[in-house]
XYZ file of C-alpha atoms in Angstrom:
465
model
C 0.198 0.248 0.647
C 2.717 2.609 0.475
C 4.691 2.558 -2.508
C 1.527 2.257 -4.808
C 0.984 5.727 -2.439
C 4.537 6.867 -3.150
C 5.968 5.622 -6.689
C 9.258 6.612 -7.822
C 7.937 7.820 -10.762
C 4.511 9.416 -10.569
C 2.496 12.671 -10.955
C 1.759 14.532 -8.103
C 0.442 17.373 -6.000
C 2.646 20.155 -5.244
C 1.328 23.421 -3.804
C 3.840 25.341 -5.805
C 4.780 24.759 -10.104
C 4.767 26.885 -13.077
C 3.156 27.255 -16.394
C 4.545 28.013 -19.913
C 3.177 27.868 -22.925
C 3.690 28.466 -27.096
C 0.983 29.264 -29.178
C 2.189 28.804 -33.171
C 1.283 31.607 -35.309
C -1.506 29.896 -37.162
C -3.909 30.271 -33.932
C -2.266 34.379 -33.019
C -4.238 37.133 -34.363
C -0.843 38.264 -35.322
C 0.248 35.417 -37.087
C 3.096 35.300 -35.171
C 3.403 33.315 -32.003
C 2.747 34.069 -28.661
C 4.840 33.079 -25.168
C 3.799 33.026 -21.493
C 5.734 31.550 -19.071
C 3.735 32.158 -15.580
C 6.568 30.707 -12.263
C 4.633 30.238 -9.606
C 7.281 30.691 -6.579
C 6.122 31.517 -2.599
C 4.704 34.954 -2.260
C 7.727 37.008 -0.054
C 7.816 40.575 0.471
C 10.482 41.657 -0.843
C 9.054 39.819 -3.648
C 11.809 37.302 -5.862
C 11.502 38.230 -9.434
C 12.775 41.861 -10.236
C 12.395 42.872 -13.414
C 15.092 43.884 -15.992
C 16.379 45.228 -19.762
C 19.291 45.071 -19.787
C 21.605 46.450 -22.852
C 25.283 46.152 -23.937
C 27.167 45.539 -26.724
C 25.730 42.598 -28.687
C 23.244 42.460 -25.991
C 19.793 43.724 -24.971
C 17.592 41.510 -23.238
C 15.055 42.342 -21.603
C 12.699 39.824 -18.648
C 12.389 38.270 -15.536
C 15.152 37.694 -13.256
C 17.004 37.214 -9.624
C 18.797 40.146 -8.171
C 22.795 38.864 -8.525
C 22.139 36.560 -10.862
C 24.522 37.742 -14.417
C 21.118 38.003 -16.572
C 17.653 37.472 -17.329
C 16.806 34.704 -16.399
C 13.167 33.894 -18.215
C 12.598 36.561 -21.298
C 13.111 37.473 -25.164
C 15.302 39.459 -27.115
C 15.672 41.105 -30.167
C 14.777 37.385 -31.971
C 13.201 34.881 -29.286
C 10.879 34.359 -26.427
C 12.111 31.570 -23.785
C 10.271 30.675 -20.482
C 10.970 28.091 -17.861
C 8.975 25.869 -15.550
C 10.737 22.767 -12.912
C 11.376 19.655 -14.236
C 11.117 17.523 -10.855
C 13.333 14.634 -12.375
C 15.307 12.942 -9.182
C 19.078 14.105 -9.088
C 19.461 13.107 -5.402
C 21.014 10.359 -3.780
C 21.202 9.131 -0.822
C 25.025 6.706 -0.154
C 24.899 4.903 3.905
C 28.555 4.871 3.928
C 30.923 3.010 5.773
C 32.897 5.040 7.099
C 34.672 5.657 10.663
C 34.003 9.410 11.336
C 37.313 10.418 14.065
C 39.628 9.343 10.779
C 37.502 10.075 7.824
C 38.671 6.981 6.459
C 35.592 4.687 4.623
C 35.344 2.260 2.599
C 34.286 1.494 -1.389
C 34.293 -1.237 -3.162
C 36.930 -3.240 -0.963
C 39.264 0.159 -0.354
C 39.704 2.466 1.880
C 39.084 5.478 1.157
C 40.068 9.005 3.031
C 37.099 11.818 2.338
C 37.991 15.205 2.772
C 37.041 17.189 5.409
C 35.032 20.608 5.285
C 36.113 22.688 8.185
C 33.317 25.853 8.371
C 33.411 28.370 11.202
C 30.609 30.510 12.575
C 30.721 33.657 14.008
C 28.606 34.089 16.616
C 27.705 37.322 18.530
C 28.968 37.926 21.725
C 29.962 34.217 22.231
C 33.100 32.244 20.743
C 32.662 30.429 17.014
C 31.409 27.379 16.471
C 33.277 25.288 13.995
C 31.201 23.141 11.842
C 33.503 20.030 10.037
C 31.982 17.639 7.973
C 33.358 14.496 6.704
C 32.590 14.459 2.315
C 33.732 10.972 0.450
C 32.953 10.750 -2.872
C 29.570 10.847 -3.571
C 29.021 14.645 -1.113
C 29.248 15.532 1.911
C 28.110 13.434 5.117
C 24.267 15.287 5.839
C 23.499 12.910 9.745
C 25.402 10.617 11.939
C 22.621 7.307 11.670
C 24.578 4.969 14.236
C 27.062 3.144 12.141
C 26.048 4.508 9.114
C 26.377 7.872 7.331
C 24.145 9.279 5.262
C 25.759 11.078 1.754
C 24.496 13.515 -0.191
C 24.822 13.476 -3.698
C 23.129 16.558 -6.616
C 22.903 17.526 -9.699
C 23.368 21.142 -8.315
C 26.132 20.593 -6.587
C 28.107 20.341 -9.530
C 26.548 22.397 -12.276
C 26.596 26.196 -12.998
C 24.246 28.413 -14.292
C 25.959 31.929 -14.623
C 27.638 30.467 -19.004
C 23.106 29.479 -19.729
C 21.745 32.876 -18.184
C 24.692 34.720 -20.949
C 23.877 32.225 -23.608
C 20.718 31.872 -23.656
C 20.407 36.064 -23.961
C 22.408 36.413 -26.903
C 20.962 33.164 -28.574
C 19.262 34.510 -32.274
C 17.371 31.209 -33.275
C 16.489 27.797 -32.078
C 20.307 26.104 -33.031
C 21.594 28.428 -30.575
C 18.826 28.788 -27.813
C 19.503 24.058 -27.879
C 22.972 24.984 -28.220
C 23.018 27.199 -24.920
C 20.284 25.044 -23.373
C 23.303 21.658 -23.935
C 25.801 23.647 -21.573
C 23.543 23.549 -19.254
C 24.820 21.485 -16.069
C 21.915 21.537 -13.239
C 19.029 20.171 -11.930
C 15.912 19.643 -14.889
C 14.494 22.323 -16.253
C 11.741 22.195 -18.695
C 12.287 25.666 -21.393
C 9.691 26.968 -23.922
C 10.707 28.442 -27.081
C 9.347 31.764 -29.856
C 11.501 33.428 -32.146
C 10.316 36.853 -34.718
C 11.086 33.843 -37.455
C 7.715 31.769 -36.328
C 8.672 28.857 -34.686
C 8.183 27.295 -31.448
C 9.521 24.923 -29.322
C 10.021 22.374 -25.834
C 13.563 21.192 -24.909
C 14.293 19.379 -21.284
C 17.554 20.529 -20.065
C 19.931 19.795 -17.603
C 21.891 16.708 -15.517
C 19.861 13.228 -15.495
C 21.484 10.616 -13.968
C 21.331 6.998 -15.642
C 20.486 4.141 -12.827
C 20.774 0.811 -13.963
C 20.339 -0.225 -10.846
C 18.145 1.051 -8.606
C 15.772 3.664 -9.102
C 17.100 6.494 -6.018
C 14.056 6.409 -3.939
C 15.351 4.739 -0.805
C 19.703 5.149 0.970
C 21.596 3.106 -1.486
C 24.458 0.927 0.293
C 27.196 3.198 -0.654
C 30.222 0.977 0.045
C 29.552 -1.815 -2.096
C 29.729 0.250 -5.841
C 26.772 -1.150 -6.774
C 24.707 2.038 -7.344
C 26.692 4.381 -8.959
C 25.054 6.760 -11.921
C 25.789 5.504 -15.295
C 26.760 8.729 -16.292
C 24.003 11.578 -17.234
C 21.523 11.252 -20.231
C 23.229 12.684 -23.588
C 20.937 16.558 -24.381
C 20.344 14.864 -27.809
C 17.805 12.236 -26.062
C 16.105 14.440 -23.633
C 12.540 15.006 -24.145
C 12.048 18.420 -27.277
C 8.911 19.441 -29.532
C 9.641 21.335 -32.311
C 6.663 22.468 -34.252
C 4.676 20.586 -33.713
C 1.519 20.165 -35.450
C -1.673 21.253 -33.246
C 0.509 24.335 -32.645
C 0.870 24.375 -29.583
C 3.029 23.687 -26.600
C 2.499 23.724 -22.935
C 4.717 22.708 -19.769
C 2.835 22.785 -16.463
C 5.862 20.698 -14.690
C 3.838 17.293 -15.960
C 6.530 13.798 -16.892
C 7.719 14.700 -20.366
C 9.211 11.775 -20.211
C 7.133 8.887 -22.995
C 6.691 6.089 -21.815
C 9.017 3.250 -23.637
C 11.389 5.798 -22.700
C 14.963 3.815 -22.498
C 16.267 4.941 -19.629
C 15.230 4.347 -16.235
C 12.855 7.696 -15.273
C 12.019 8.924 -11.593
C 11.128 11.859 -9.647
C 7.835 13.338 -8.709
C 6.068 15.051 -11.600
C 2.933 17.166 -11.350
C -0.092 15.931 -12.646
C -1.940 16.116 -15.953
C -4.318 18.869 -14.693
C -2.716 22.348 -15.733
C -1.163 21.473 -18.749
C -4.263 19.261 -20.152
C -6.763 22.129 -19.155
C -4.321 24.761 -20.877
C -3.599 22.604 -24.114
C -7.569 22.341 -23.920
C -7.638 26.266 -23.748
C -5.383 27.284 -26.310
C -6.522 24.473 -28.426
C -10.453 25.718 -28.628
C -10.004 28.768 -30.153
C -7.736 30.873 -32.544
C -6.781 34.317 -33.228
C -5.094 34.578 -29.801
C -3.675 37.802 -28.424
C -1.061 39.010 -26.051
C -3.774 40.301 -23.637
C -5.778 37.010 -23.618
C -3.319 34.601 -22.272
C -4.154 36.234 -19.367
C -7.252 34.621 -19.286
C -5.636 31.528 -20.050
C -3.646 32.562 -17.315
C -6.165 32.642 -14.316
C -8.202 29.815 -15.577
C -9.435 28.602 -12.524
C -11.267 24.858 -13.252
C -9.904 22.353 -11.248
C -10.317 19.175 -12.895
C -9.510 16.248 -10.255
C -11.872 18.412 -7.849
C -14.641 18.090 -10.482
C -14.496 13.866 -10.662
C -14.134 13.943 -6.936
C -16.961 15.510 -6.953
C -18.924 13.558 -9.137
C -17.558 10.358 -6.982
C -18.624 12.060 -3.481
C -22.076 12.267 -5.304
C -22.672 8.439 -7.399
C -21.191 7.403 -3.847
C -24.283 9.760 -1.969
C -26.488 7.767 -4.499
C -25.948 4.927 -3.983
C -25.581 4.441 -0.342
C -26.344 7.930 1.572
C -29.500 8.904 -0.496
C -31.068 8.512 2.952
C -28.943 10.446 5.246
C -30.959 14.039 5.258
C -27.540 15.940 6.689
C -25.620 15.428 3.345
C -28.587 15.955 0.472
C -28.030 20.081 0.791
C -24.310 19.009 0.138
C -24.704 16.394 -2.495
C -27.250 18.700 -4.312
C -24.614 21.531 -4.218
C -21.840 19.164 -5.544
C -24.370 18.166 -8.489
C -24.583 21.302 -10.282
C -21.063 21.955 -9.400
C -18.921 23.588 -13.205
C -15.489 22.857 -11.028
C -15.246 26.128 -11.175
C -12.917 27.214 -7.374
C -14.281 30.132 -7.207
C -14.496 32.299 -4.009
C -17.861 32.541 -3.626
C -18.612 28.913 -5.000
C -19.445 26.236 -1.422
C -18.715 23.388 -3.210
C -15.139 24.639 -3.668
C -14.694 24.385 0.055
C -16.556 21.050 0.731
C -14.831 19.278 -2.368
C -11.716 20.627 -0.705
C -12.687 19.330 2.622
C -13.625 16.194 1.930
C -10.556 15.349 0.394
C -8.632 16.367 3.352
C -10.874 14.278 5.294
C -10.339 11.304 2.125
C -6.343 11.127 2.354
C -5.825 10.629 5.630
C -8.161 7.730 5.428
C -6.272 6.649 2.501
C -2.515 7.075 4.211
C -4.681 5.367 7.341
C -5.141 2.441 5.476
C -1.856 2.106 4.348
C 0.396 2.849 7.565
C -1.890 3.023 10.926
C -0.815 6.041 12.736
C 1.085 7.734 9.450
C -0.884 9.585 8.248
C 0.249 12.608 8.551
C 2.954 11.965 6.240
C 0.602 10.842 3.381
C 1.477 14.918 2.073
C 3.300 14.138 -0.805
C 3.932 15.365 -4.151
C 1.341 12.621 -4.924
C -1.418 12.438 -3.170
C -3.731 13.945 -6.025
C -2.840 11.438 -8.554
C -2.761 8.568 -5.642
C -5.997 8.993 -4.499
C -7.161 9.598 -7.719
C -5.844 6.306 -9.224
C -7.761 4.037 -6.524
C -11.124 5.926 -6.953
C -11.030 4.322 -10.581
C -9.295 0.626 -9.973
C -10.973 0.849 -6.684
C -9.234 -2.104 -5.546
C -9.205 -4.963 -3.123
C -8.059 -5.082 0.320
C -8.158 -1.436 0.468
C -11.883 -0.198 2.461
C -14.656 -2.949 1.752
C -17.109 -1.014 0.927
C -15.701 2.145 -1.069
C -19.352 4.309 -1.253
C -19.628 4.339 2.395
C -15.985 4.822 2.782
C -17.066 8.213 0.583
C -20.266 8.999 2.431
C -18.103 8.520 5.895
C -15.655 10.994 4.002
C -18.053 13.964 3.412
C -20.177 13.342 6.902
C -16.784 14.466 8.652
C -16.843 17.266 5.788
C -19.630 18.846 6.369
C -18.683 18.110 10.464
C -15.791 20.259 9.926
C -17.338 22.738 7.729
C -20.316 23.834 9.792
C -18.040 24.324 12.974
C -16.236 26.626 10.692
C -18.889 28.581 8.670
C -22.327 27.283 9.799
C -25.086 24.597 9.809
C -26.298 25.041 6.012
C -23.608 24.987 3.320
C -25.298 26.949 0.841
C -24.077 29.596 2.387
C -20.636 28.381 2.984
C -17.790 30.856 0.780
C -14.681 29.462 -0.818
C -12.733 32.344 -0.478
C -12.991 32.663 3.696
C -11.724 29.284 3.778
C -9.477 29.517 1.295
C -6.923 32.967 2.009
C -3.950 34.391 1.113
C -1.111 36.469 3.663
C 2.120 37.866 2.039
C 4.540 38.981 5.737
C 6.854 40.950 5.433
C 10.094 39.791 5.923
C 11.227 42.263 8.721
C 7.687 44.227 9.181
C 5.999 41.091 10.067
C 8.279 40.855 13.095
C 7.267 43.739 15.108
C 2.573 43.235 16.064
C 2.371 47.012 15.459
C 3.598 47.210 12.276
C 2.218 44.215 10.387
C -1.162 45.777 9.162
C 1.230 48.086 7.274
C 3.763 45.932 6.228
C 1.663 42.634 5.106
C -0.695 41.301 2.717
C -3.678 39.710 3.188
C -4.979 38.075 4.289
C -6.832 37.616 1.372
C -9.444 34.755 0.094
C -8.144 33.674 -3.476
C -9.386 31.279 -6.306
C -7.801 28.607 -7.542
C -6.196 24.812 -6.312
C -3.046 22.864 -6.029
C -4.594 21.939 -9.595
C -5.951 24.636 -11.340
C -3.492 26.630 -14.099
C -3.874 30.003 -11.224
C -3.084 28.283 -7.636
C-alpha cells in the first residue's frame, strides 16, 4: 500500500509549480507566435523576481531575473523569447557510507578511501565562534550520523554552474543557438519553452539527469558496494524536445515529459496533468489569440481533479447515502457544480475539506498512525487512481467510505462557517497572507507591511494556484 501511494515515477500534487506555453502564429491574431510564462513561487515581500532590461554591446534582453544573477532568467531579446518551469526528475541520491567518523576513512568496493574534511567557522555575537566539520566522500557531504552508517548526499546542483547558461540564452538568435546554450546547462532539470520572430515554437528539457542502471534512487543506497553508482547522465540529444508541433500549441506545467518506453530508467515527482491538460485545452479551443488574452489562461480556476472527485462523492451518495438527509444539501451543491474553484462558491470548500478527510483515511489505511505523512507530491494522482481502480484490500465498501468522508467534511465545515452549506464561501477558507520579512516581526507594524489575508480562488490543481 505504501508503494502504491509513493511510486518512484508518478504525477503528483504540489502547492507550487509553474506554467509556460507557446502558441504558433496559426492560432494568433497577428500571425506570429505568442509565449507566456507564469512562474509559481512562494509569495514574499520583497518579491523574488526583478524585472530588468539589460543593454550592452551584443546584448539587448528584457524579462524577469533574480538580483545577483548575471543576466535575465526568463524573457526575450530581439529574436527569441523563452520561459521555464521546473522538471522534477530525481537528481539526488543518499548513500549510506561505511565510514570512520574520527579519521574520515570509508569503504568503497573493498578499498579504503579518504574523505575530505570541510571546516566551516560560524561567528556568534557575544560568544566563541562555532566550528562545523563535515566529511565529504566521493558521493558528497555526509549530512547526518545514523549510528554506524553515515548518509552522504549526491546532488546534481552541487556539480554545476548557471552563469554561462544565462549569458548564452540572452544572446541566442534562433532555435539552434537556443538549444546549443541549453546543452551546456548542467543543473537540475528544467523545462524550456521557446518562440522566435521567424514563427517557430519549441520545447526542450535541459539539465543533468542521472542514469541509474540498478536502482531508482527512492531509498538510501549502499555506498560501500559500488553497485548503485550513476552511470553518467542522459545525453542532451536524447532528452524530450518538441519543435513546431502540428497542433500549434506547447504547454509545460511540470508534468512528466518522458514518454512511455523511454530508454532510460526515470524517477521523479512529476506533477499531475491537470494544469497542462487544461492549458492545452484552452489554447486549442480557439484561434486569434492576442497577448492580453493569455491572462484568461493564467487565471483559469477549473480543477479537473476536484470536479471528478465531486462526482465520485455524488455517485456514492446516490448509491448508499441517499437516506442521510444531513448530506442532501451538500450532494445537491456538488451535483450542479462546474468545477470552478471560485471564492464565492460553496462547492470548492466542500470538496476541498472532503479531499483532506479522504487523504487522511487512505494514509491511515496504508500505514496506521502515519496518515499525517501522506502529504507528498503524489497525493492527488494516487487518490484518483484508487477511486478509479478500487483495488481489493483497501476498503470493504468504497461508497460507504466516500459517504463517511463527505459527512466528516460537512461537520468540519459547519464548525468553520455555520450550519447551512449553501452559505459557505471557499474564499473564507482559502486565503493568502504575504508576510513582510521584517515588518511582520513587529506586531504594531504588521498591518502596514503585510498583505492579506486575501480570499483566493484556484487550487493546487488549477492553472491559477
